[in-house]
């Protein structure tokens, strides 16, 4: 897999989770597992991750919800990757 992360997910729910839970959501490759997602996000965005949850959407896409550590702010990371 050359690219695990397809794009960040920008919805109202994702924005609320970013503000209140320090989490980011991404659409990822369907074959990616949690450890692959963790390694890719930590290396690409230089952040520490507490937890990764994944789910397959009704449209057949894989969504990863990534909780960042207390040292990193989701809003700052989102502005670096161009969500805002």
Coordinates of N, CA and C in Angstrom, one line a residue:
X1 N 0.8 -1.2 0.0 CA 0.0 0.0 0.0 C 0.9 1.2 0.0
X2 N 0.7 2.0 -1.0 CA 1.6 3.2 -1.1 C 1.0 4.4 -0.2
X3 N -0.3 4.5 -0.3 CA -1.0 5.6 0.5 C -2.1 4.9 1.4
X4 N -1.9 5.0 2.6 CA -2.9 4.5 3.5 C -4.0 5.5 3.8
X5 N -3.6 6.7 4.0 CA -4.6 7.8 4.2 C -5.1 8.4 2.9
X6 N -6.4 8.3 2.6 CA -6.9 8.9 1.4 C -7.2 10.4 1.6
X7 N -7.9 10.8 2.6 CA -8.1 12.2 2.9 C -8.8 12.3 4.3
X8 N -8.6 13.5 4.9 CA -9.3 13.8 6.2 C -10.8 13.9 6.0
X9 N -11.6 13.5 7.0 CA -13.0 13.6 6.9 C -13.5 14.8 7.6
X10 N -14.2 15.7 6.8 CA -14.6 17.0 7.4 C -16.1 17.0 7.4
X11 N -16.7 16.7 8.5 CA -18.1 16.8 8.7 C -18.4 17.5 10.0
X12 N -19.6 17.9 10.2 CA -20.0 18.6 11.5 C -19.6 17.7 12.7
X13 N -19.9 16.4 12.6 CA -19.6 15.5 13.7 C -18.1 15.4 13.9
X14 N -17.3 15.4 12.8 CA -15.9 15.3 12.9 C -15.3 16.6 13.5
X15 N -15.9 17.7 13.2 CA -15.4 19.0 13.8 C -15.7 19.1 15.3
X16 N -16.9 18.6 15.7 CA -17.2 18.5 17.1 C -16.3 17.6 17.9
X17 N -16.0 16.4 17.3 CA -15.1 15.5 17.9 C -13.7 16.1 18.0
X18 N -13.3 16.9 17.0 CA -12.0 17.5 17.1 C -11.9 18.6 18.2
X19 N -13.0 19.3 18.3 CA -13.0 20.4 19.4 C -13.1 19.8 20.8
X20 N -14.0 18.8 21.0 CA -14.3 18.3 22.4 C -13.5 17.1 22.8
X21 N -13.1 16.2 21.8 CA -12.5 14.9 22.2 C -11.1 14.8 21.7
X22 N -10.5 15.8 21.0 CA -9.1 15.8 20.5 C -8.9 14.6 19.6
X23 N -9.9 14.4 18.7 CA -9.8 13.4 17.7 C -9.8 13.9 16.3
X24 N -9.3 13.1 15.3 CA -9.4 13.4 13.9 C -9.9 12.2 13.2
X25 N -10.6 12.5 12.1 CA -11.2 11.4 11.3 C -10.6 11.4 9.9
X26 N -10.3 10.2 9.4 CA -9.7 10.1 8.1 C -10.4 8.9 7.3
X27 N -10.5 9.1 6.0 CA -10.9 8.0 5.2 C -9.6 7.3 4.8
X28 N -9.5 6.0 5.0 CA -8.3 5.3 4.8 C -8.5 4.1 3.8
X29 N -7.4 3.5 3.3 CA -7.5 2.4 2.4 C -8.2 1.3 3.1
X30 N -9.0 0.6 2.4 CA -9.9 -0.5 2.9 C -9.1 -1.6 3.5
X31 N -7.9 -1.9 3.1 CA -7.1 -3.0 3.6 C -6.1 -2.6 4.7
X32 N -6.2 -1.3 5.1 CA -5.3 -0.9 6.2 C -5.8 -1.4 7.5
X33 N -4.8 -1.8 8.4 CA -5.2 -2.1 9.7 C -4.8 -1.0 10.7
X34 N -5.2 -1.2 12.0 CA -5.0 -0.1 12.9 C -3.6 0.3 13.1
X35 N -2.7 -0.7 13.2 CA -1.3 -0.4 13.4 C -0.7 0.3 12.2
X36 N -1.1 -0.1 11.0 CA -0.7 0.7 9.8 C -1.1 2.1 9.8
X37 N -2.4 2.3 10.2 CA -2.9 3.7 10.3 C -2.2 4.5 11.3
X38 N -1.9 3.9 12.5 CA -1.2 4.6 13.6 C 0.2 5.0 13.1
X39 N 0.9 4.1 12.5 CA 2.3 4.4 12.0 C 2.3 5.5 11.0
X40 N 1.4 5.4 10.0 CA 1.3 6.4 9.0 C 1.0 7.8 9.5
X41 N 0.0 7.9 10.4 CA -0.4 9.2 10.9 C 0.7 9.8 11.8
X42 N 1.3 8.9 12.7 CA 2.4 9.4 13.5 C 3.6 9.9 12.7
X43 N 4.0 9.2 11.7 CA 5.1 9.6 10.9 C 4.8 10.8 10.0
X44 N 3.7 10.8 9.4 CA 3.3 11.9 8.4 C 3.1 13.2 9.1
X45 N 2.4 13.2 10.3 CA 2.0 14.5 10.9 C 2.7 14.7 12.2
X46 N 3.7 13.9 12.6 CA 4.5 14.1 13.8 C 3.7 14.3 15.1
X47 N 2.8 13.3 15.3 CA 2.0 13.4 16.5 C 2.0 12.1 17.3
X48 N 1.6 12.1 18.5 CA 1.5 10.8 19.3 C 0.0 10.5 19.4
X49 N -0.3 9.2 19.2 CA -1.7 8.7 19.1 C -2.0 7.9 20.3
X50 N -3.2 8.1 21.0 CA -3.6 7.3 22.1 C -4.4 6.1 21.6
X51 N -5.3 6.3 20.6 CA -6.2 5.2 20.2 C -6.6 5.4 18.8
X52 N -6.9 4.2 18.1 CA -7.4 4.2 16.7 C -8.6 3.3 16.7
X53 N -9.7 3.9 16.2 CA -10.9 3.1 16.0 C -11.2 3.1 14.5
X54 N -11.7 2.0 13.9 CA -12.1 2.0 12.5 C -13.5 1.4 12.3
X55 N -14.1 1.8 11.2 CA -15.4 1.3 10.8 C -15.5 1.4 9.3
X56 N -16.3 0.5 8.8 CA -16.6 0.5 7.4 C -18.0 1.2 7.2
X57 N -18.0 2.2 6.4 CA -19.2 3.0 6.2 C -20.2 2.3 5.3
X58 N -21.4 2.7 5.2 CA -22.4 2.1 4.4 C -22.0 2.3 2.9
X59 N -21.2 3.2 2.6 CA -20.7 3.4 1.2 C -19.5 2.5 0.8
X60 N -19.1 1.7 1.8 CA -18.0 0.8 1.6 C -16.6 1.4 1.8
X61 N -16.5 2.6 2.4 CA -15.2 3.3 2.7 C -14.9 2.9 4.1
X62 N -13.6 3.0 4.4 CA -13.1 2.7 5.8 C -12.8 4.0 6.5
X63 N -13.4 4.3 7.6 CA -13.2 5.5 8.4 C -12.4 5.2 9.6
X64 N -11.3 6.0 9.8 CA -10.5 5.8 11.0 C -10.7 7.0 11.9
X65 N -11.0 6.8 13.2 CA -11.1 7.9 14.2 C -9.9 7.7 15.1
X66 N -9.1 8.8 15.1 CA -7.8 8.8 15.8 C -7.8 9.8 16.9
X67 N -7.6 9.3 18.1 CA -7.5 10.1 19.3 C -6.1 10.5 19.5
X68 N -5.8 11.8 19.6 CA -4.4 12.2 19.8 C -4.1 12.3 21.3
X69 N -2.8 12.3 21.6 CA -2.4 12.4 23.0 C -2.7 13.8 23.5
X70 N -2.6 13.9 24.8 CA -2.8 15.2 25.5 C -1.8 16.3 25.0
X71 N -0.6 15.9 24.6 CA 0.4 16.8 24.2 C 0.1 17.5 22.8
X72 N -0.7 16.8 22.0 CA -1.0 17.3 20.7 C -2.4 17.8 20.6
X73 N -2.6 18.9 19.9 CA -4.0 19.4 19.7 C -4.5 19.1 18.3
X74 N -5.7 18.5 18.3 CA -6.3 18.2 17.0 C -6.5 19.4 16.1
X75 N -6.9 20.5 16.6 CA -7.1 21.7 15.8 C -5.8 22.2 15.2
X76 N -4.7 22.1 15.9 CA -3.5 22.5 15.3 C -3.0 21.6 14.2
X77 N -3.2 20.3 14.4 CA -2.8 19.3 13.4 C -3.7 19.5 12.2
X78 N -5.0 19.7 12.4 CA -5.9 19.9 11.3 C -5.6 21.1 10.5
X79 N -5.2 22.2 11.1 CA -4.8 23.4 10.3 C -3.5 23.1 9.5
X80 N -2.6 22.3 10.1 CA -1.4 22.0 9.3 C -1.7 21.2 8.1
X81 N -2.7 20.3 8.1 CA -3.0 19.4 7.0 C -4.0 20.0 6.0
X82 N -4.5 21.2 6.4 CA -5.3 21.9 5.5 C -6.8 21.7 5.6
X83 N -7.3 21.3 6.7 CA -8.7 21.1 7.0 C -9.4 22.4 7.0
X84 N -8.8 23.4 7.6 CA -9.4 24.7 7.8 C -9.0 25.6 6.6

